[in-house]
Short mmCIF file of C-alpha atoms and ligand atoms in Angstrom, two decimals:
data_model
loop_
_atom_site.label_atom_id
_atom_site.label_comp_id
_atom_site.label_asym_id
_atom_site.label_seq_id
_atom_site.Cartn_x
_atom_site.Cartn_y
_atom_site.Cartn_z
CA UNK A 1 10.94 -23.61 28.69
CA UNK A 2 10.34 -20.83 31.17
CA UNK A 3 11.37 -22.00 34.62
CA UNK A 4 8.63 -20.83 37.01
CA UNK A 5 11.21 -20.52 39.77
CA UNK A 6 13.13 -17.86 37.86
CA UNK A 7 12.27 -14.26 37.07
CA UNK A 8 9.94 -13.95 34.09
CA UNK A 9 11.50 -12.76 30.86
CA UNK A 10 11.35 -9.05 30.23
CA UNK A 11 11.19 -9.11 26.44
CA UNK A 12 8.79 -6.59 24.92
CA UNK A 13 7.49 -6.83 21.38
CA UNK A 14 5.56 -4.57 19.01
CA UNK A 15 2.89 -5.58 16.53
CA UNK A 16 0.15 -3.52 14.87
CA UNK A 17 -2.59 -5.42 13.06
CA UNK A 18 -2.08 -2.94 10.22
CA UNK A 19 1.47 -4.20 9.44
CA UNK A 20 0.37 -6.72 6.78
CA UNK A 21 -1.89 -4.10 5.14
CA UNK A 22 -4.64 -6.65 4.63
CA UNK A 23 -2.40 -8.71 2.36
CA UNK A 24 -2.97 -12.44 2.50
CA UNK A 25 -1.30 -14.99 0.34
CA UNK A 26 0.26 -18.40 0.08
CA UNK A 27 1.41 -20.06 3.27
CA UNK A 28 4.79 -20.98 1.85
CA UNK A 29 7.24 -20.35 -0.96
CA UNK A 30 9.23 -17.35 -2.15
CA UNK A 31 6.42 -14.87 -2.65
CA UNK A 32 5.78 -11.21 -1.94
CA UNK A 33 2.68 -12.37 -0.07
CA UNK A 34 4.39 -14.80 2.32
CA UNK A 35 5.96 -12.03 4.42
CA UNK A 36 2.76 -10.13 5.22
CA UNK A 37 0.89 -13.39 5.76
CA UNK A 38 3.33 -14.69 8.35
CA UNK A 39 3.27 -11.58 10.57
CA UNK A 40 -0.19 -12.23 12.08
CA UNK A 41 0.58 -15.97 12.23
CA UNK A 42 3.70 -15.36 14.34
CA UNK A 43 1.84 -12.86 16.52
CA UNK A 44 -0.99 -15.32 17.17
CA UNK A 45 1.44 -18.15 17.93
CA UNK A 46 3.30 -16.01 20.49
CA UNK A 47 0.04 -15.12 22.14
CA UNK A 48 -1.42 -18.64 21.96
CA UNK A 49 1.73 -20.18 23.46
CA UNK A 50 1.92 -17.44 26.13
CA UNK A 51 5.57 -16.80 25.24
CA UNK A 52 5.24 -13.14 26.24
CA UNK A 53 2.94 -11.54 28.81
CA UNK A 54 0.16 -9.38 27.30
CA UNK A 55 1.53 -6.42 29.27
CA UNK A 56 4.72 -6.68 27.20
CA UNK A 57 3.02 -6.87 23.80
CA UNK A 58 2.48 -3.41 22.32
CA UNK A 59 -0.46 -3.96 20.00
CA UNK A 60 -3.87 -2.78 18.89
CA UNK A 61 -5.07 -6.38 18.55
CA UNK A 62 -8.52 -6.96 20.07
CA UNK A 63 -7.34 -10.51 20.89
CA UNK A 64 -5.51 -9.13 23.92
CA UNK A 65 -8.63 -7.38 25.23
CA UNK A 66 -7.05 -4.12 26.33
CA UNK A 67 -4.46 -5.86 28.52
CA UNK A 68 -1.68 -4.59 26.26
CA UNK A 69 0.04 -1.25 25.86
CA UNK A 70 -0.76 0.50 22.58
CA UNK A 71 1.02 -0.19 19.30
CA UNK A 72 3.40 2.42 17.93
CA UNK A 73 2.34 5.23 15.57
CA UNK A 74 3.59 5.25 11.97
CA UNK A 75 7.10 6.50 11.29
CA UNK A 76 7.36 10.22 10.59
CA UNK A 77 7.92 11.65 7.14
CA UNK A 78 11.21 13.40 7.88
CA UNK A 79 12.87 10.16 8.99
CA UNK A 80 11.79 8.50 5.74
CA UNK A 81 13.15 11.41 3.67
CA UNK A 82 16.58 10.98 5.28
CA UNK A 83 16.92 7.59 3.57
CA UNK A 84 14.57 7.45 0.59
CA UNK A 85 14.06 9.93 -2.24
CA UNK A 86 10.90 12.08 -2.39
CA UNK A 87 9.91 10.71 -5.78
CA UNK A 88 9.99 7.14 -4.45
CA UNK A 89 8.18 8.03 -1.22
CA UNK A 90 5.44 9.88 -3.11
CA UNK A 91 4.92 6.77 -5.24
CA UNK A 92 4.59 4.68 -2.08
CA UNK A 93 2.10 7.14 -0.54
CA UNK A 94 -0.04 7.61 -3.66
CA UNK A 95 0.43 4.41 -5.66
CA UNK A 96 1.62 6.40 -8.72
CA UNK A 97 3.57 5.65 -10.77
CA UNK A 98 2.38 2.13 -10.06
CA UNK A 99 5.54 0.45 -11.35
CA UNK A 100 7.56 2.34 -8.72
CA UNK A 101 5.02 1.78 -5.91
CA UNK A 102 5.18 -1.95 -6.61
CA UNK A 103 8.91 -2.10 -7.41
CA UNK A 104 9.38 -4.42 -4.39
CA UNK A 105 7.37 -7.11 -6.21
CA UNK A 106 3.90 -6.91 -4.66
CA UNK A 107 1.11 -7.54 -7.20
CA UNK A 108 -0.84 -4.45 -6.15
CA UNK A 109 -0.85 -1.19 -4.18
CA UNK A 110 -3.50 0.25 -1.91
CA UNK A 111 -3.66 2.64 1.04
CA UNK A 112 -3.78 -0.16 3.63
CA UNK A 113 -0.61 -1.72 2.27
CA UNK A 114 1.10 1.69 2.25
CA UNK A 115 0.04 2.45 5.82
CA UNK A 116 1.30 -1.00 6.83
CA UNK A 117 4.86 -0.16 5.72
CA UNK A 118 4.87 3.02 7.79
CA UNK A 119 3.35 1.34 10.87
CA UNK A 120 5.93 -1.41 10.55
CA UNK A 121 8.84 1.04 10.70
CA UNK A 122 7.12 2.97 13.51
CA UNK A 123 7.04 -0.25 15.53
CA UNK A 124 10.71 -0.89 14.87
CA UNK A 125 11.56 2.60 16.10
CA UNK A 126 9.52 2.16 19.30
CA UNK A 127 11.07 -1.27 19.95
CA UNK A 128 14.57 0.12 19.38
CA UNK A 129 14.04 3.03 21.77
CA UNK A 130 12.81 0.62 24.45
CA UNK A 131 15.82 -1.66 23.95
CA UNK A 132 18.17 1.31 24.27
CA UNK A 133 16.55 2.85 27.36
CA UNK A 134 16.05 -0.43 29.20
CA UNK A 135 19.29 -2.05 27.96
CA UNK A 136 17.45 -5.18 26.95
CA UNK A 137 16.20 -7.26 24.01
CA UNK A 138 13.04 -6.20 22.18
CA UNK A 139 11.39 -7.33 18.97
CA UNK A 140 9.19 -5.98 16.21
CA UNK A 141 6.96 -8.46 14.42
CA UNK A 142 7.49 -6.62 11.18
CA UNK A 143 10.29 -6.84 8.67
CA UNK A 144 13.63 -5.11 8.31
CA UNK A 145 13.23 -4.79 4.54
CA UNK A 146 16.97 -4.96 3.84
CA UNK A 147 16.74 -5.03 0.02
CA UNK A 148 14.90 -1.68 -0.21
CA UNK A 149 17.28 0.95 -1.49
CA UNK A 150 17.34 4.72 -1.80
CA UNK A 151 14.90 5.18 -4.67
CA UNK A 152 13.14 1.87 -5.23
CA UNK A 153 12.03 -1.38 -3.67
CA UNK A 154 13.42 -4.82 -4.36
CA UNK A 155 12.94 -8.42 -3.25
CA UNK A 156 9.60 -7.73 -1.48
CA UNK A 157 11.22 -4.93 0.54
CA UNK A 158 9.72 -1.45 0.34
CA UNK A 159 11.09 0.86 3.03
CA UNK A 160 14.44 0.05 4.60
CA UNK A 161 13.22 0.23 8.18
CA UNK A 162 16.58 -0.85 9.56
CA UNK A 163 18.33 2.18 8.07
CA UNK A 164 15.47 4.62 8.70
CA UNK A 165 15.45 3.70 12.39
CA UNK A 166 19.25 3.57 12.76
CA UNK A 167 19.55 7.05 11.25
CA UNK A 168 16.69 8.47 13.33
CA UNK A 169 18.19 7.15 16.55
CA UNK A 170 21.58 8.63 15.70
CA UNK A 171 20.05 11.96 14.60
CA UNK A 172 18.11 12.22 17.85
CA UNK A 173 21.34 11.52 19.78
CA UNK A 174 19.80 8.46 21.43
CA UNK A 175 22.86 6.49 20.30
CA UNK A 176 26.26 7.28 18.84
CA UNK A 177 26.69 4.05 16.90
CA UNK A 178 24.23 1.45 15.62
CA UNK A 179 25.05 -1.94 14.11
CA UNK A 180 22.67 -3.55 11.63
CA UNK A 181 23.35 -7.27 11.96
CA UNK A 182 21.87 -9.13 9.04
CA UNK A 183 21.81 -12.94 9.15
CA UNK A 184 19.20 -13.38 6.44
CA UNK A 185 20.14 -15.90 3.75
CA UNK A 186 20.18 -13.03 1.23
CA UNK A 187 22.71 -10.22 1.27
CA UNK A 188 21.46 -6.91 2.72
CA UNK A 189 22.22 -4.94 -0.44
CA UNK A 190 19.73 -2.11 0.14
CA UNK A 191 21.05 -1.50 3.63
CA UNK A 192 24.62 -1.35 2.32
CA UNK A 193 23.72 1.11 -0.43
CA UNK A 194 21.96 3.35 2.07
CA UNK A 195 24.64 3.47 4.79
CA UNK A 196 28.00 3.47 3.01
CA UNK A 197 29.91 6.57 4.10
CA UNK A 198 27.83 7.08 7.27
CA UNK A 199 30.37 5.96 9.83
CA UNK A 200 27.99 5.85 12.81
CA UNK A 201 26.02 2.98 11.23
CA UNK A 202 27.60 -0.36 10.37
CA UNK A 203 26.03 -3.04 8.23
CA UNK A 204 27.22 -6.59 8.95
CA UNK A 205 25.68 -9.01 6.47
CA UNK A 206 26.67 -12.69 6.68
CA UNK A 207 24.75 -14.30 3.86
CA UNK A 208 24.58 -17.24 1.50
CA UNK A 209 23.03 -15.59 -1.56
CA UNK A 210 24.48 -12.45 -3.16
CA UNK A 211 21.93 -9.81 -4.22
CA UNK A 212 24.11 -7.35 -6.14
CA UNK A 213 25.13 -4.98 -3.36
CA UNK A 214 28.33 -2.95 -3.12
CA UNK A 215 31.58 -4.39 -1.76
CA UNK A 216 32.79 -3.95 1.80
CA UNK A 217 33.63 -0.41 2.85
CA UNK A 218 34.63 1.26 6.11
CA UNK A 219 31.21 0.70 7.65
CA UNK A 220 29.91 -2.08 5.39
CA UNK A 221 31.02 -5.62 6.24
CA UNK A 222 29.76 -8.33 3.93
CA UNK A 223 30.63 -12.03 3.98
CA UNK A 224 29.36 -14.78 1.74
CA UNK A 225 29.31 -18.22 3.33
CA UNK A 226 30.06 -21.18 1.06
CA UNK A 227 27.39 -23.53 2.37
CA UNK A 228 28.03 -25.92 -0.50
CA UNK A 229 31.43 -26.80 0.97
CA UNK A 230 29.61 -29.20 3.31
CA UNK A 231 26.80 -31.66 2.90
CA UNK A 232 23.56 -30.71 4.56
CA UNK A 233 23.49 -31.86 8.18
CA UNK A 234 25.43 -31.29 11.36
CA UNK A 235 28.65 -30.32 9.58
CA UNK A 236 27.00 -27.66 7.41
CA UNK A 237 25.22 -26.32 10.50
CA UNK A 238 28.46 -26.27 12.51
CA UNK A 239 30.25 -24.50 9.66
CA UNK A 240 27.53 -21.84 9.46
CA UNK A 241 27.72 -21.23 13.19
CA UNK A 242 31.52 -21.32 13.21
CA UNK A 243 31.67 -18.57 10.56
CA UNK A 244 29.26 -16.35 12.52
CA UNK A 245 31.11 -16.90 15.80
CA UNK A 246 34.44 -16.25 14.05
CA UNK A 247 33.35 -12.94 12.49
CA UNK A 248 30.92 -11.33 14.89
CA UNK A 249 32.66 -10.79 18.27
CA UNK A 250 35.56 -8.78 16.83
CA UNK A 251 33.24 -6.60 14.72
CA UNK A 252 31.07 -5.79 17.75
CA UNK A 253 34.19 -4.95 19.76
CA UNK A 254 35.53 -2.82 16.92
CA UNK A 255 32.42 -0.75 16.31
CA UNK A 256 31.23 -0.81 19.94
CA UNK A 257 27.60 -0.06 18.96
CA UNK A 258 25.06 1.33 21.44
CA UNK A 259 22.34 -0.72 19.76
CA UNK A 260 22.17 -3.76 17.48
CA UNK A 261 19.30 -4.05 15.00
CA UNK A 262 19.12 -7.74 14.24
CA UNK A 263 17.61 -9.02 10.98
CA UNK A 264 16.89 -12.55 12.25
CA UNK A 265 16.32 -14.19 8.86
CA UNK A 266 14.96 -17.71 8.85
CA UNK A 267 15.61 -18.42 5.19
CA UNK A 268 18.96 -20.17 5.73
CA UNK A 269 16.52 -23.02 6.58
CA UNK A 270 14.95 -23.26 3.13
CA UNK A 271 17.69 -21.40 1.22
CA UNK A 272 20.80 -23.14 2.53
CA UNK A 273 19.58 -26.27 4.28
CA UNK A 274 20.46 -25.04 7.77
CA UNK A 275 18.46 -26.85 10.45
CA UNK A 276 15.97 -25.32 12.85
CA UNK A 277 18.19 -26.33 15.79
CA UNK A 278 21.09 -24.44 14.21
CA UNK A 279 18.98 -21.30 13.67
CA UNK A 280 17.72 -21.43 17.25
CA UNK A 281 21.22 -21.69 18.73
CA UNK A 282 22.40 -19.00 16.25
CA UNK A 283 19.90 -16.63 17.85
CA UNK A 284 20.84 -17.78 21.36
CA UNK A 285 24.46 -17.02 20.46
CA UNK A 286 23.73 -13.59 18.94
CA UNK A 287 21.60 -12.52 21.91
CA UNK A 288 24.09 -13.94 24.44
CA UNK A 289 27.05 -12.29 22.77
CA UNK A 290 25.34 -8.89 22.62
CA UNK A 291 23.99 -9.13 26.16
CA UNK A 292 27.31 -10.27 27.61
CA UNK A 293 28.89 -7.21 25.95
CA UNK A 294 26.14 -4.93 27.29
CA UNK A 295 24.62 -4.26 23.87
CA UNK A 296 20.83 -3.86 23.57
CA UNK A 297 19.25 -5.69 20.64
CA UNK A 298 16.06 -5.21 18.67
CA UNK A 299 15.23 -8.10 16.39
CA UNK A 300 12.86 -8.26 13.43
CA UNK A 301 11.31 -11.06 11.43
CA UNK A 302 13.08 -11.61 8.16
CA UNK A 303 13.13 -14.07 5.28
CA UNK A 304 11.73 -17.57 5.50
CA UNK A 305 9.74 -19.46 2.91
CA UNK A 306 9.01 -22.88 4.37
CA UNK A 307 5.39 -23.93 4.96
CA UNK A 308 3.65 -21.65 7.44
CA UNK A 309 3.64 -24.08 10.34
CA UNK A 310 7.40 -24.67 10.04
CA UNK A 311 8.04 -20.99 9.44
CA UNK A 312 6.12 -19.86 12.52
CA UNK A 313 8.01 -22.40 14.63
CA UNK A 314 11.33 -21.09 13.23
CA UNK A 315 10.45 -17.50 14.18
CA UNK A 316 9.22 -18.61 17.61
CA UNK A 317 12.77 -19.92 18.10
CA UNK A 318 13.96 -16.29 18.05
CA UNK A 319 11.33 -15.31 20.62
CA UNK A 320 12.17 -18.24 22.89
CA UNK A 321 15.93 -17.66 22.70
CA UNK A 322 15.53 -13.97 23.52
CA UNK A 323 13.48 -14.95 26.57
CA UNK A 324 16.03 -17.55 27.67
CA UNK A 325 19.00 -15.23 27.19
CA UNK A 326 17.30 -12.50 29.23
CA UNK A 327 17.00 -15.00 32.06
CA UNK A 328 20.39 -16.70 31.79
CA UNK A 329 22.88 -14.10 30.56
CA UNK A 330 24.03 -10.83 32.11
CA UNK A 331 26.48 -8.14 31.07
CA UNK A 332 30.05 -9.18 31.85
CA UNK A 333 29.48 -12.91 31.35
CA UNK A 334 32.11 -14.54 29.17
CA UNK A 335 31.24 -16.53 26.06
CA UNK A 336 33.15 -19.80 25.88
CA UNK A 337 33.31 -22.34 23.08
CA UNK A 338 33.99 -25.76 24.51
CA UNK A 339 30.81 -27.82 24.39
CA UNK A 340 31.01 -30.75 21.96
CA UNK A 341 27.29 -31.16 21.19
CA UNK A 342 26.51 -28.81 18.26
CA UNK A 343 23.22 -27.36 19.52
CA UNK A 344 23.72 -27.19 23.28
CA UNK A 345 24.40 -24.06 25.35
CA UNK A 346 24.22 -23.28 29.06
CA UNK A 347 25.50 -20.88 31.72
CA UNK A 348 28.31 -22.06 34.01
CA UNK A 349 30.17 -20.01 36.65
CA UNK A 350 29.83 -16.61 34.97
CA UNK A 351 30.40 -18.02 31.50
CA UNK A 352 27.97 -18.98 28.76
CA UNK A 353 29.17 -22.20 27.15
CA UNK A 354 28.54 -22.69 23.45
CA UNK A 355 29.80 -25.46 21.19
CA UNK A 356 33.26 -25.20 19.68
CA UNK A 357 31.83 -25.32 16.18
CA UNK A 358 35.17 -24.72 14.49
CA UNK A 359 36.77 -27.79 16.01
CA UNK A 360 33.64 -29.83 15.21
CA UNK A 361 34.19 -29.37 11.47
CA UNK A 362 37.99 -29.80 11.62
CA UNK A 363 38.51 -27.74 8.43
CA UNK A 364 39.20 -24.18 7.42
CA UNK A 365 36.13 -22.01 7.12
CA UNK A 366 34.72 -21.28 3.69
CA UNK A 367 33.62 -17.72 3.13
CA UNK A 368 34.27 -15.00 0.56
CA UNK A 369 35.05 -11.52 1.67
CA UNK A 370 34.87 -9.15 -1.29
CA UNK A 371 37.53 -6.49 -1.67
CA UNK A 372 36.94 -3.22 0.15
CA UNK A 373 36.11 0.05 -1.58
CA UNK A 374 38.86 2.66 -1.46
CA UNK A 375 38.23 6.03 0.21
CA UNK A 376 37.82 7.74 -3.14
CA UNK A 377 35.32 5.08 -4.24
CA UNK A 378 33.34 5.63 -1.04
CA UNK A 379 33.32 9.40 -1.63
CA UNK A 380 32.14 8.88 -5.19
CA UNK A 381 29.42 6.48 -4.00
CA UNK A 382 28.14 8.98 -1.42
CA UNK A 383 28.21 11.83 -3.96
CA UNK A 384 26.10 9.80 -6.39
CA UNK A 385 23.61 8.94 -3.65
CA UNK A 386 23.34 12.62 -2.65
CA UNK A 387 22.85 13.54 -6.29
CA UNK A 388 20.02 11.00 -6.55
CA UNK A 389 18.29 12.61 -3.56
CA UNK A 390 18.62 16.05 -5.18
CA UNK A 391 17.40 14.87 -8.57
CA UNK A 392 14.33 13.19 -7.07
CA UNK A 393 13.52 15.94 -4.56
CA UNK A 394 9.98 17.35 -4.49
CA UNK A 395 8.60 20.49 -2.84
CA UNK A 396 8.15 19.72 0.86
CA UNK A 397 4.42 20.59 0.76
CA UNK A 398 3.81 18.15 -2.06
CA UNK A 399 5.36 15.15 -0.29
CA UNK A 400 3.93 16.18 3.10
CA UNK A 401 0.37 16.40 1.77
CA UNK A 402 0.74 12.95 0.13
CA UNK A 403 1.84 11.54 3.51
CA UNK A 404 -1.03 13.26 5.36
CA UNK A 405 -3.64 12.10 2.83
CA UNK A 406 -2.62 8.50 3.43
CA UNK A 407 -3.66 8.75 7.05
CA UNK A 408 -6.82 10.76 6.46
CA UNK A 409 -8.29 7.93 4.36
CA UNK A 410 -10.17 5.52 6.55
CA UNK A 411 -9.24 1.86 6.13
ZN1 ZN B 501 16.04 -13.52 2.52
#
């Protein structure tokens, strides 16, 4: 709840009505259509519940009747080419070959869907810049698309917006180091494949379900939680939160990122039986930890396949916790773990008190950390990725005209 006696939250979010690309689909279940369908639902729920002032919602939506700042433009071609191959991008822009344009799993391709991907990443870039400049928390009501890899889509993910934006921000010298923090139930394999060897970007993926990505490397930190070690309920929740709070602070201290891009996945709910209370306090913890360490955060919607009403409420938990943390936590606050109730947190004398989840479960933590790649393996990996870019390179005019044509076609 927003306390009217306190300063209003300063969270800004981005949402363009073109993000879903006109795709509508089932309101629940693991489907390529669930993701696009939930974006407008979450946007409307934020607006309907007045969780964020219209002046802080960057959108083209007529629902806000010109009270809002404009949505962001689509991401530029050069930033896309830094991460994805030309052959793949041309397929996304033109729909041909169709099997490549739909390699993420969507049943169809059209120009609206293609424009939606680019608008989505454009919004993430704008939100990230705002977080950096204002040293705050911002959100993009699009997806991170962490399974998308260098030359094809996967798992409903088309363009790896997290990596495109992290690289662009580094290239433009807006930040020296960016952390991609991925707490989706599924491993961020596409992110890992795209960033290994690029020391300024770290991928931290704490997941339940392995998706075939590479092992840990200097800048890739992957951890698989063994949810099945505990029965569903408070103990499994506490274990999940204990693992995150055990791993995350030291990695943030070690990398010292200027910006955290947070893939706030909600599918531990339906994928691992983690409760909505646990996911809400997870986000309160992530935002509090980053804010107390002076790290700006931009969050994105990520996986979640419960029924739409439940799903929207889960994502609203992220919005609410970002608001609360902006009001309650400031840089320099200490994070303490001493509260006994598993889902309770509060500020107290310059500290933010969270539960001591580890002592609540009274057992060792269950997670697998795969072996790290050696330096020569990393070099080989990077060389193969560079080779892929060269092999799939197209004349600049050819890819540029495909990009331009996409935006000259009226929806
Ligand atoms: Zn997922």
